[in-house]
Short mmCIF file of N, CA and C in Angstrom, two decimals:
data_model
loop_
_atom_site.label_atom_id
_atom_site.label_comp_id
_atom_site.label_asym_id
_atom_site.label_seq_id
_atom_site.Cartn_x
_atom_site.Cartn_y
_atom_site.Cartn_z
N UNK A 1 76.47 90.91 103.88
CA UNK A 1 77.41 92.04 103.91
C UNK A 1 78.39 91.89 105.05
N UNK A 2 79.59 92.03 104.88
CA UNK A 2 80.55 91.91 105.97
C UNK A 2 80.84 93.24 106.63
N UNK A 3 81.66 93.20 107.63
CA UNK A 3 82.09 94.42 108.30
C UNK A 3 83.19 95.06 107.45
N UNK A 4 83.10 96.37 107.19
CA UNK A 4 84.14 97.01 106.37
C UNK A 4 85.47 97.03 107.12
N UNK A 5 86.58 96.95 106.40
CA UNK A 5 87.89 96.96 107.06
C UNK A 5 88.12 98.29 107.78
N UNK A 6 88.88 98.22 108.89
CA UNK A 6 89.17 99.42 109.66
C UNK A 6 90.18 100.32 108.98
N UNK A 7 91.02 99.74 108.14
CA UNK A 7 92.07 100.51 107.49
C UNK A 7 91.92 100.43 105.98
N UNK A 8 92.24 101.53 105.34
CA UNK A 8 92.23 101.54 103.88
C UNK A 8 93.40 100.72 103.37
N UNK A 9 93.50 100.58 102.08
CA UNK A 9 94.65 99.88 101.51
C UNK A 9 95.93 100.63 101.86
N UNK A 10 97.01 99.89 101.93
CA UNK A 10 98.30 100.49 102.21
C UNK A 10 98.74 101.35 101.04
N UNK A 11 99.16 102.56 101.34
CA UNK A 11 99.65 103.47 100.32
C UNK A 11 101.12 103.77 100.56
N UNK A 12 101.91 103.65 99.51
CA UNK A 12 103.32 103.99 99.64
C UNK A 12 103.45 105.50 99.67
N UNK A 13 104.05 106.01 100.73
CA UNK A 13 104.30 107.45 100.84
C UNK A 13 105.55 107.80 100.03
N UNK A 14 106.60 107.00 100.20
CA UNK A 14 107.79 107.14 99.37
C UNK A 14 108.70 105.94 99.54
N UNK A 15 109.61 105.78 98.58
CA UNK A 15 110.67 104.78 98.69
C UNK A 15 111.95 105.47 98.25
N UNK A 16 113.06 104.94 98.74
CA UNK A 16 114.33 105.61 98.46
C UNK A 16 115.48 104.62 98.57
N UNK A 17 116.42 104.69 97.62
CA UNK A 17 117.67 103.96 97.73
C UNK A 17 118.57 104.79 98.65
N UNK A 18 119.10 104.16 99.68
CA UNK A 18 119.82 104.90 100.72
C UNK A 18 121.22 105.33 100.29
N UNK A 19 121.57 106.56 100.67
CA UNK A 19 122.88 107.14 100.38
C UNK A 19 123.77 107.03 101.63
N UNK A 20 125.00 107.45 101.50
CA UNK A 20 125.94 107.46 102.63
C UNK A 20 125.40 108.32 103.77
N UNK A 21 124.88 109.50 103.44
CA UNK A 21 124.31 110.39 104.47
C UNK A 21 123.10 109.75 105.12
N UNK A 22 122.26 109.08 104.32
CA UNK A 22 121.06 108.44 104.86
C UNK A 22 121.39 107.38 105.91
N UNK A 23 122.44 106.59 105.70
CA UNK A 23 122.77 105.52 106.66
C UNK A 23 123.70 105.99 107.77
N UNK A 24 124.32 107.16 107.61
CA UNK A 24 125.28 107.61 108.61
C UNK A 24 124.86 108.81 109.44
N UNK A 25 123.87 109.58 108.96
CA UNK A 25 123.52 110.81 109.67
C UNK A 25 122.01 110.96 109.85
N UNK A 26 121.29 111.08 108.75
CA UNK A 26 119.84 111.30 108.77
C UNK A 26 119.29 110.92 107.40
N UNK A 27 117.99 110.66 107.36
CA UNK A 27 117.35 110.31 106.09
C UNK A 27 116.76 111.56 105.45
N UNK A 28 117.26 111.88 104.28
CA UNK A 28 116.70 112.98 103.51
C UNK A 28 115.30 112.55 103.06
N UNK A 29 114.32 113.36 103.39
CA UNK A 29 112.91 113.02 103.23
C UNK A 29 112.33 113.80 102.06
N UNK A 30 111.66 113.15 101.11
CA UNK A 30 111.15 113.88 99.95
C UNK A 30 110.05 114.88 100.32
N UNK A 31 110.09 116.03 99.68
CA UNK A 31 109.11 117.09 99.96
C UNK A 31 107.68 116.62 99.70
N UNK A 32 107.48 115.83 98.65
CA UNK A 32 106.13 115.39 98.30
C UNK A 32 105.49 114.58 99.43
N UNK A 33 106.31 113.98 100.30
CA UNK A 33 105.80 113.15 101.39
C UNK A 33 105.33 113.97 102.59
N UNK A 34 105.66 115.26 102.65
CA UNK A 34 105.27 116.09 103.79
C UNK A 34 103.76 116.19 103.93
N UNK A 35 103.03 116.06 102.84
CA UNK A 35 101.57 116.20 102.87
C UNK A 35 100.91 115.13 103.76
N UNK A 36 101.62 114.05 104.03
CA UNK A 36 101.08 112.97 104.84
C UNK A 36 101.30 113.17 106.35
N UNK A 37 101.89 114.30 106.73
CA UNK A 37 102.21 114.56 108.13
C UNK A 37 101.66 115.91 108.56
N UNK A 38 101.29 115.99 109.83
CA UNK A 38 100.77 117.24 110.36
C UNK A 38 101.78 117.85 111.32
N UNK A 39 102.07 119.12 111.09
CA UNK A 39 102.92 119.89 111.98
C UNK A 39 102.03 120.89 112.70
N UNK A 40 102.21 121.03 114.01
CA UNK A 40 101.47 122.05 114.74
C UNK A 40 101.88 123.43 114.23
N UNK A 41 100.97 124.36 114.31
CA UNK A 41 101.21 125.73 113.84
C UNK A 41 102.51 126.28 114.45
N UNK A 42 103.41 126.72 113.60
CA UNK A 42 104.67 127.31 114.04
C UNK A 42 105.76 126.30 114.39
N UNK A 43 105.43 125.01 114.38
CA UNK A 43 106.42 123.97 114.72
C UNK A 43 107.13 123.49 113.47
N UNK A 44 108.38 123.09 113.64
CA UNK A 44 109.12 122.56 112.50
C UNK A 44 109.50 121.08 112.71
N UNK A 45 108.90 120.45 113.75
CA UNK A 45 109.19 119.05 114.01
C UNK A 45 107.91 118.34 114.45
N UNK A 46 107.79 117.09 114.01
CA UNK A 46 106.70 116.24 114.46
C UNK A 46 107.26 114.83 114.66
N UNK A 47 106.59 114.03 115.43
CA UNK A 47 107.00 112.65 115.64
C UNK A 47 105.90 111.72 115.17
N UNK A 48 106.30 110.54 114.74
CA UNK A 48 105.32 109.52 114.38
C UNK A 48 105.90 108.15 114.68
N UNK A 49 105.02 107.19 114.80
CA UNK A 49 105.43 105.82 115.08
C UNK A 49 105.11 104.97 113.87
N UNK A 50 106.00 104.01 113.58
CA UNK A 50 105.79 103.12 112.44
C UNK A 50 106.17 101.70 112.85
N UNK A 51 105.46 100.73 112.31
CA UNK A 51 105.75 99.32 112.57
C UNK A 51 106.58 98.76 111.43
N UNK A 52 107.47 97.83 111.75
CA UNK A 52 108.23 97.16 110.70
C UNK A 52 107.56 95.83 110.36
N UNK A 53 108.18 95.06 109.50
CA UNK A 53 107.59 93.81 109.01
C UNK A 53 107.47 92.71 110.04
N UNK A 54 108.15 92.84 111.18
CA UNK A 54 108.04 91.81 112.22
C UNK A 54 107.34 92.35 113.47
N UNK A 55 106.69 93.50 113.34
CA UNK A 55 105.87 94.03 114.42
C UNK A 55 106.57 94.97 115.39
N UNK A 56 107.86 95.21 115.22
CA UNK A 56 108.54 96.17 116.09
C UNK A 56 108.05 97.57 115.77
N UNK A 57 107.95 98.41 116.80
CA UNK A 57 107.49 99.79 116.61
C UNK A 57 108.69 100.72 116.73
N UNK A 58 108.73 101.69 115.82
CA UNK A 58 109.83 102.65 115.76
C UNK A 58 109.27 104.06 115.84
N UNK A 59 109.88 104.92 116.66
CA UNK A 59 109.45 106.31 116.76
C UNK A 59 110.48 107.17 116.04
N UNK A 60 109.99 107.95 115.09
CA UNK A 60 110.85 108.80 114.28
C UNK A 60 110.49 110.27 114.47
N UNK A 61 111.49 111.12 114.40
CA UNK A 61 111.28 112.57 114.39
C UNK A 61 111.47 113.09 112.98
N UNK A 62 110.47 113.78 112.47
CA UNK A 62 110.51 114.38 111.14
C UNK A 62 110.61 115.88 111.34
N UNK A 63 111.65 116.49 110.78
CA UNK A 63 111.80 117.93 110.94
C UNK A 63 112.00 118.59 109.59
N UNK A 64 111.73 119.89 109.58
CA UNK A 64 111.93 120.69 108.37
C UNK A 64 112.52 122.02 108.80
N UNK A 65 113.03 122.75 107.82
CA UNK A 65 113.62 124.05 108.13
C UNK A 65 112.60 124.96 108.81
N UNK A 66 113.13 125.91 109.56
CA UNK A 66 112.26 126.89 110.23
C UNK A 66 111.52 127.71 109.19
N UNK A 67 110.45 128.33 109.59
CA UNK A 67 109.49 129.00 108.70
C UNK A 67 110.13 129.93 107.65
N UNK A 68 111.09 130.74 108.04
CA UNK A 68 111.64 131.71 107.08
C UNK A 68 112.36 131.01 105.92
N UNK A 69 112.97 129.84 106.19
CA UNK A 69 113.65 129.10 105.13
C UNK A 69 112.68 128.15 104.42
N UNK A 70 111.68 127.67 105.14
CA UNK A 70 110.74 126.69 104.60
C UNK A 70 109.94 127.25 103.44
N UNK A 71 109.81 128.57 103.41
CA UNK A 71 109.08 129.21 102.32
C UNK A 71 109.70 128.84 100.97
N UNK A 72 111.01 128.72 100.95
CA UNK A 72 111.71 128.40 99.71
C UNK A 72 111.88 126.90 99.53
N UNK A 73 112.30 126.22 100.57
CA UNK A 73 112.50 124.77 100.50
C UNK A 73 112.57 124.22 101.93
N UNK A 74 111.55 123.47 102.36
CA UNK A 74 111.53 122.98 103.75
C UNK A 74 112.65 121.99 104.09
N UNK A 75 113.22 121.30 103.11
CA UNK A 75 114.31 120.35 103.30
C UNK A 75 114.05 119.40 104.47
N UNK A 76 112.99 118.58 104.38
CA UNK A 76 112.65 117.68 105.48
C UNK A 76 113.64 116.52 105.65
N UNK A 77 113.81 116.08 106.90
CA UNK A 77 114.69 114.96 107.23
C UNK A 77 114.10 114.14 108.37
N UNK A 78 114.39 112.85 108.36
CA UNK A 78 114.12 111.99 109.51
C UNK A 78 115.39 111.98 110.32
N UNK A 79 115.31 112.40 111.56
CA UNK A 79 116.52 112.43 112.37
C UNK A 79 116.35 111.54 113.60
N UNK A 80 115.66 111.99 114.61
CA UNK A 80 115.58 111.20 115.84
C UNK A 80 114.92 109.85 115.55
N UNK A 81 115.54 108.81 116.07
CA UNK A 81 115.05 107.46 115.88
C UNK A 81 115.55 106.77 114.62
N UNK A 82 115.95 107.55 113.65
CA UNK A 82 116.37 106.97 112.37
C UNK A 82 117.63 106.12 112.50
N UNK A 83 118.67 106.64 113.16
CA UNK A 83 119.93 105.89 113.24
C UNK A 83 119.78 104.60 114.06
N UNK A 84 118.89 104.61 115.03
CA UNK A 84 118.63 103.38 115.80
C UNK A 84 118.02 102.31 114.87
N UNK A 85 117.13 102.74 113.99
CA UNK A 85 116.53 101.84 113.01
C UNK A 85 117.61 101.31 112.05
N UNK A 86 118.45 102.20 111.54
CA UNK A 86 119.53 101.83 110.61
C UNK A 86 120.42 100.78 111.27
N UNK A 87 120.82 101.04 112.51
CA UNK A 87 121.72 100.12 113.22
C UNK A 87 121.05 98.77 113.47
N UNK A 88 119.81 98.80 113.95
CA UNK A 88 119.11 97.56 114.26
C UNK A 88 118.91 96.68 113.02
N UNK A 89 118.69 97.31 111.89
CA UNK A 89 118.44 96.56 110.65
C UNK A 89 119.72 96.30 109.86
N UNK A 90 120.83 96.91 110.28
CA UNK A 90 122.09 96.73 109.57
C UNK A 90 122.04 97.32 108.16
N UNK A 91 121.35 98.45 108.01
CA UNK A 91 121.18 99.04 106.69
C UNK A 91 122.50 99.55 106.13
N UNK A 92 122.61 99.47 104.82
CA UNK A 92 123.82 99.86 104.10
C UNK A 92 123.46 100.78 102.93
N UNK A 93 124.49 101.42 102.40
CA UNK A 93 124.30 102.24 101.20
C UNK A 93 123.70 101.36 100.10
N UNK A 94 122.76 101.92 99.37
CA UNK A 94 122.04 101.26 98.27
C UNK A 94 120.94 100.31 98.71
N UNK A 95 120.76 100.09 100.02
CA UNK A 95 119.56 99.39 100.46
C UNK A 95 118.39 100.29 100.13
N UNK A 96 117.20 99.73 100.12
CA UNK A 96 116.01 100.50 99.77
C UNK A 96 115.10 100.60 101.00
N UNK A 97 114.58 101.81 101.23
CA UNK A 97 113.69 102.08 102.35
C UNK A 97 112.31 102.48 101.81
N UNK A 98 111.26 101.97 102.46
CA UNK A 98 109.89 102.30 102.10
C UNK A 98 109.15 102.82 103.33
N UNK A 99 108.30 103.81 103.13
CA UNK A 99 107.40 104.28 104.18
C UNK A 99 105.98 104.20 103.61
N UNK A 100 105.11 103.52 104.35
CA UNK A 100 103.72 103.34 103.94
C UNK A 100 102.80 104.00 104.95
N UNK A 101 101.64 104.41 104.51
CA UNK A 101 100.64 104.98 105.41
C UNK A 101 99.28 104.36 105.16
N UNK A 102 98.60 104.02 106.23
CA UNK A 102 97.23 103.49 106.16
C UNK A 102 96.33 104.46 106.89
N UNK A 103 95.19 104.76 106.33
CA UNK A 103 94.25 105.65 106.99
C UNK A 103 93.28 104.83 107.82
N UNK A 104 93.22 105.13 109.12
CA UNK A 104 92.26 104.49 110.01
C UNK A 104 90.91 105.12 109.73
N UNK A 105 89.97 104.33 109.23
CA UNK A 105 88.66 104.87 108.81
C UNK A 105 87.81 105.35 109.98
N UNK A 106 88.09 104.87 111.18
CA UNK A 106 87.28 105.27 112.34
C UNK A 106 87.75 106.60 112.93
N UNK A 107 89.05 106.80 113.02
CA UNK A 107 89.56 108.00 113.68
C UNK A 107 90.18 109.00 112.70
N UNK A 108 90.27 108.66 111.45
CA UNK A 108 90.92 109.46 110.41
C UNK A 108 92.40 109.74 110.73
N UNK A 109 92.99 108.91 111.57
CA UNK A 109 94.43 109.01 111.84
C UNK A 109 95.17 108.07 110.91
N UNK A 110 96.40 108.41 110.64
CA UNK A 110 97.23 107.52 109.83
C UNK A 110 98.05 106.63 110.73
N UNK A 111 98.23 105.42 110.29
CA UNK A 111 99.23 104.55 110.94
C UNK A 111 100.28 104.27 109.88
N UNK A 112 101.52 104.15 110.31
CA UNK A 112 102.62 104.04 109.37
C UNK A 112 103.32 102.70 109.50
N UNK A 113 103.92 102.29 108.38
CA UNK A 113 104.68 101.05 108.33
C UNK A 113 105.97 101.32 107.55
N UNK A 114 107.08 100.74 108.02
CA UNK A 114 108.37 100.89 107.35
C UNK A 114 108.84 99.52 106.85
N UNK A 115 109.63 99.57 105.80
CA UNK A 115 110.18 98.35 105.22
C UNK A 115 111.55 98.68 104.65
N UNK A 116 112.48 97.76 104.80
CA UNK A 116 113.82 97.93 104.22
C UNK A 116 114.14 96.68 103.42
N UNK A 117 114.80 96.90 102.28
CA UNK A 117 115.16 95.79 101.42
C UNK A 117 116.62 95.92 100.96
N UNK A 118 117.18 94.78 100.61
CA UNK A 118 118.53 94.74 100.07
C UNK A 118 118.51 93.90 98.80
N UNK A 119 119.27 94.31 97.81
CA UNK A 119 119.39 93.54 96.57
C UNK A 119 120.43 92.46 96.80
N UNK A 120 120.01 91.22 96.56
CA UNK A 120 120.92 90.08 96.75
C UNK A 120 120.93 89.23 95.49
N UNK A 121 122.00 88.49 95.36
CA UNK A 121 122.10 87.56 94.23
C UNK A 121 121.61 86.20 94.71
N UNK A 122 120.68 85.67 94.00
CA UNK A 122 120.13 84.35 94.33
C UNK A 122 120.58 83.34 93.29
N UNK A 123 120.82 82.13 93.72
CA UNK A 123 121.24 81.11 92.75
C UNK A 123 120.07 80.66 91.87
N UNK A 124 120.38 80.39 90.63
CA UNK A 124 119.42 79.72 89.75
C UNK A 124 120.13 78.51 89.15
N UNK A 125 119.36 77.52 88.77
CA UNK A 125 119.96 76.32 88.17
C UNK A 125 119.94 76.46 86.67
N UNK A 126 121.09 76.19 86.09
CA UNK A 126 121.23 76.21 84.65
C UNK A 126 121.95 74.93 84.25
N UNK A 127 121.26 74.08 83.53
CA UNK A 127 121.81 72.79 83.14
C UNK A 127 122.33 72.01 84.36
N UNK A 128 121.55 72.06 85.45
CA UNK A 128 121.89 71.29 86.64
C UNK A 128 122.93 71.92 87.56
N UNK A 129 123.49 73.08 87.17
CA UNK A 129 124.48 73.76 88.01
C UNK A 129 123.87 75.03 88.57
N UNK A 130 124.20 75.31 89.83
CA UNK A 130 123.74 76.56 90.44
C UNK A 130 124.71 77.68 90.10
N UNK A 131 124.17 78.78 89.64
CA UNK A 131 124.98 79.97 89.38
C UNK A 131 124.28 81.18 90.00
N UNK A 132 125.06 82.16 90.44
CA UNK A 132 124.51 83.35 91.08
C UNK A 132 124.34 84.47 90.05
N UNK A 133 123.18 84.53 89.44
CA UNK A 133 122.97 85.58 88.44
C UNK A 133 121.71 86.39 88.69
N UNK A 134 120.74 85.84 89.35
CA UNK A 134 119.49 86.54 89.54
C UNK A 134 119.60 87.50 90.72
N UNK A 135 119.37 88.80 90.48
CA UNK A 135 119.37 89.78 91.55
C UNK A 135 117.92 90.12 91.89
N UNK A 136 117.61 90.03 93.18
CA UNK A 136 116.25 90.32 93.64
C UNK A 136 116.30 91.17 94.90
N UNK A 137 115.25 91.96 95.12
CA UNK A 137 115.12 92.73 96.36
C UNK A 137 114.49 91.84 97.40
N UNK A 138 115.12 91.77 98.58
CA UNK A 138 114.65 90.92 99.67
C UNK A 138 114.49 91.77 100.92
N UNK A 139 113.40 91.55 101.66
CA UNK A 139 113.20 92.27 102.92
C UNK A 139 114.35 91.97 103.87
N UNK A 140 114.81 92.99 104.57
CA UNK A 140 115.91 92.85 105.52
C UNK A 140 115.58 91.78 106.57
N UNK A 141 114.32 91.74 107.02
CA UNK A 141 113.94 90.74 108.03
C UNK A 141 114.13 89.32 107.49
N UNK A 142 113.88 89.11 106.20
CA UNK A 142 114.10 87.79 105.60
C UNK A 142 115.58 87.44 105.62
N UNK A 143 116.43 88.42 105.33
CA UNK A 143 117.87 88.17 105.37
C UNK A 143 118.32 87.81 106.77
N UNK A 144 117.77 88.51 107.76
CA UNK A 144 118.12 88.20 109.15
C UNK A 144 117.70 86.78 109.49
N UNK A 145 116.52 86.38 109.04
CA UNK A 145 116.04 85.02 109.27
C UNK A 145 116.93 83.99 108.62
N UNK A 146 117.39 84.28 107.40
CA UNK A 146 118.27 83.36 106.70
C UNK A 146 119.59 83.23 107.44
N UNK A 147 120.11 84.35 107.96
CA UNK A 147 121.37 84.30 108.71
C UNK A 147 121.20 83.43 109.95
N UNK A 148 120.07 83.60 110.67
CA UNK A 148 119.84 82.83 111.89
C UNK A 148 119.71 81.34 111.57
N UNK A 149 118.97 81.02 110.50
CA UNK A 149 118.81 79.61 110.12
C UNK A 149 120.16 79.02 109.75
N UNK A 150 120.99 79.77 109.03
CA UNK A 150 122.30 79.28 108.63
C UNK A 150 123.18 79.04 109.85
N UNK A 151 123.16 79.99 110.79
CA UNK A 151 124.01 79.82 111.98
C UNK A 151 123.54 78.65 112.82
N UNK A 152 122.23 78.40 112.89
CA UNK A 152 121.71 77.27 113.64
C UNK A 152 122.11 75.96 112.97
N UNK A 153 122.06 75.94 111.64
CA UNK A 153 122.37 74.69 110.95
C UNK A 153 123.87 74.37 110.99
N UNK A 154 124.70 75.38 111.13
CA UNK A 154 126.14 75.17 111.20
C UNK A 154 126.53 74.65 112.59
N UNK A 155 125.85 75.14 113.63
CA UNK A 155 126.20 74.76 115.01
C UNK A 155 126.00 73.30 115.28
#
């Protein structure tokens, strides 16, 4: 018998294709995802930390409308920390954002992971010629790596 894993399987909390407001102001957060976060009694904001695909840690502020409005629609958003993430990753309209949560089996705390992807056209060979027709979602970190490799090979 082996030792059981410390974390459960990764669960996607939500994914979203980014809008102009998402990349320029704040990320509109789906209501269904609020169940994965704890707000202190009477508070309308909480913070959490999430790791990206290359191990960087990001601190985000998740807020919702104050109690009197939340009764009808909490309208949650990621605000603090979000634009720093957008800028660092070079996110654009129509990129895709994912938020995942893992439950720590020892402490019953959640740990979070973020991922961003962009749809790119990749070449395929057809009768010996390369043509750009295949569109695939690629992690932003992979694109950054490709850019760095390309710039190194050009120098």
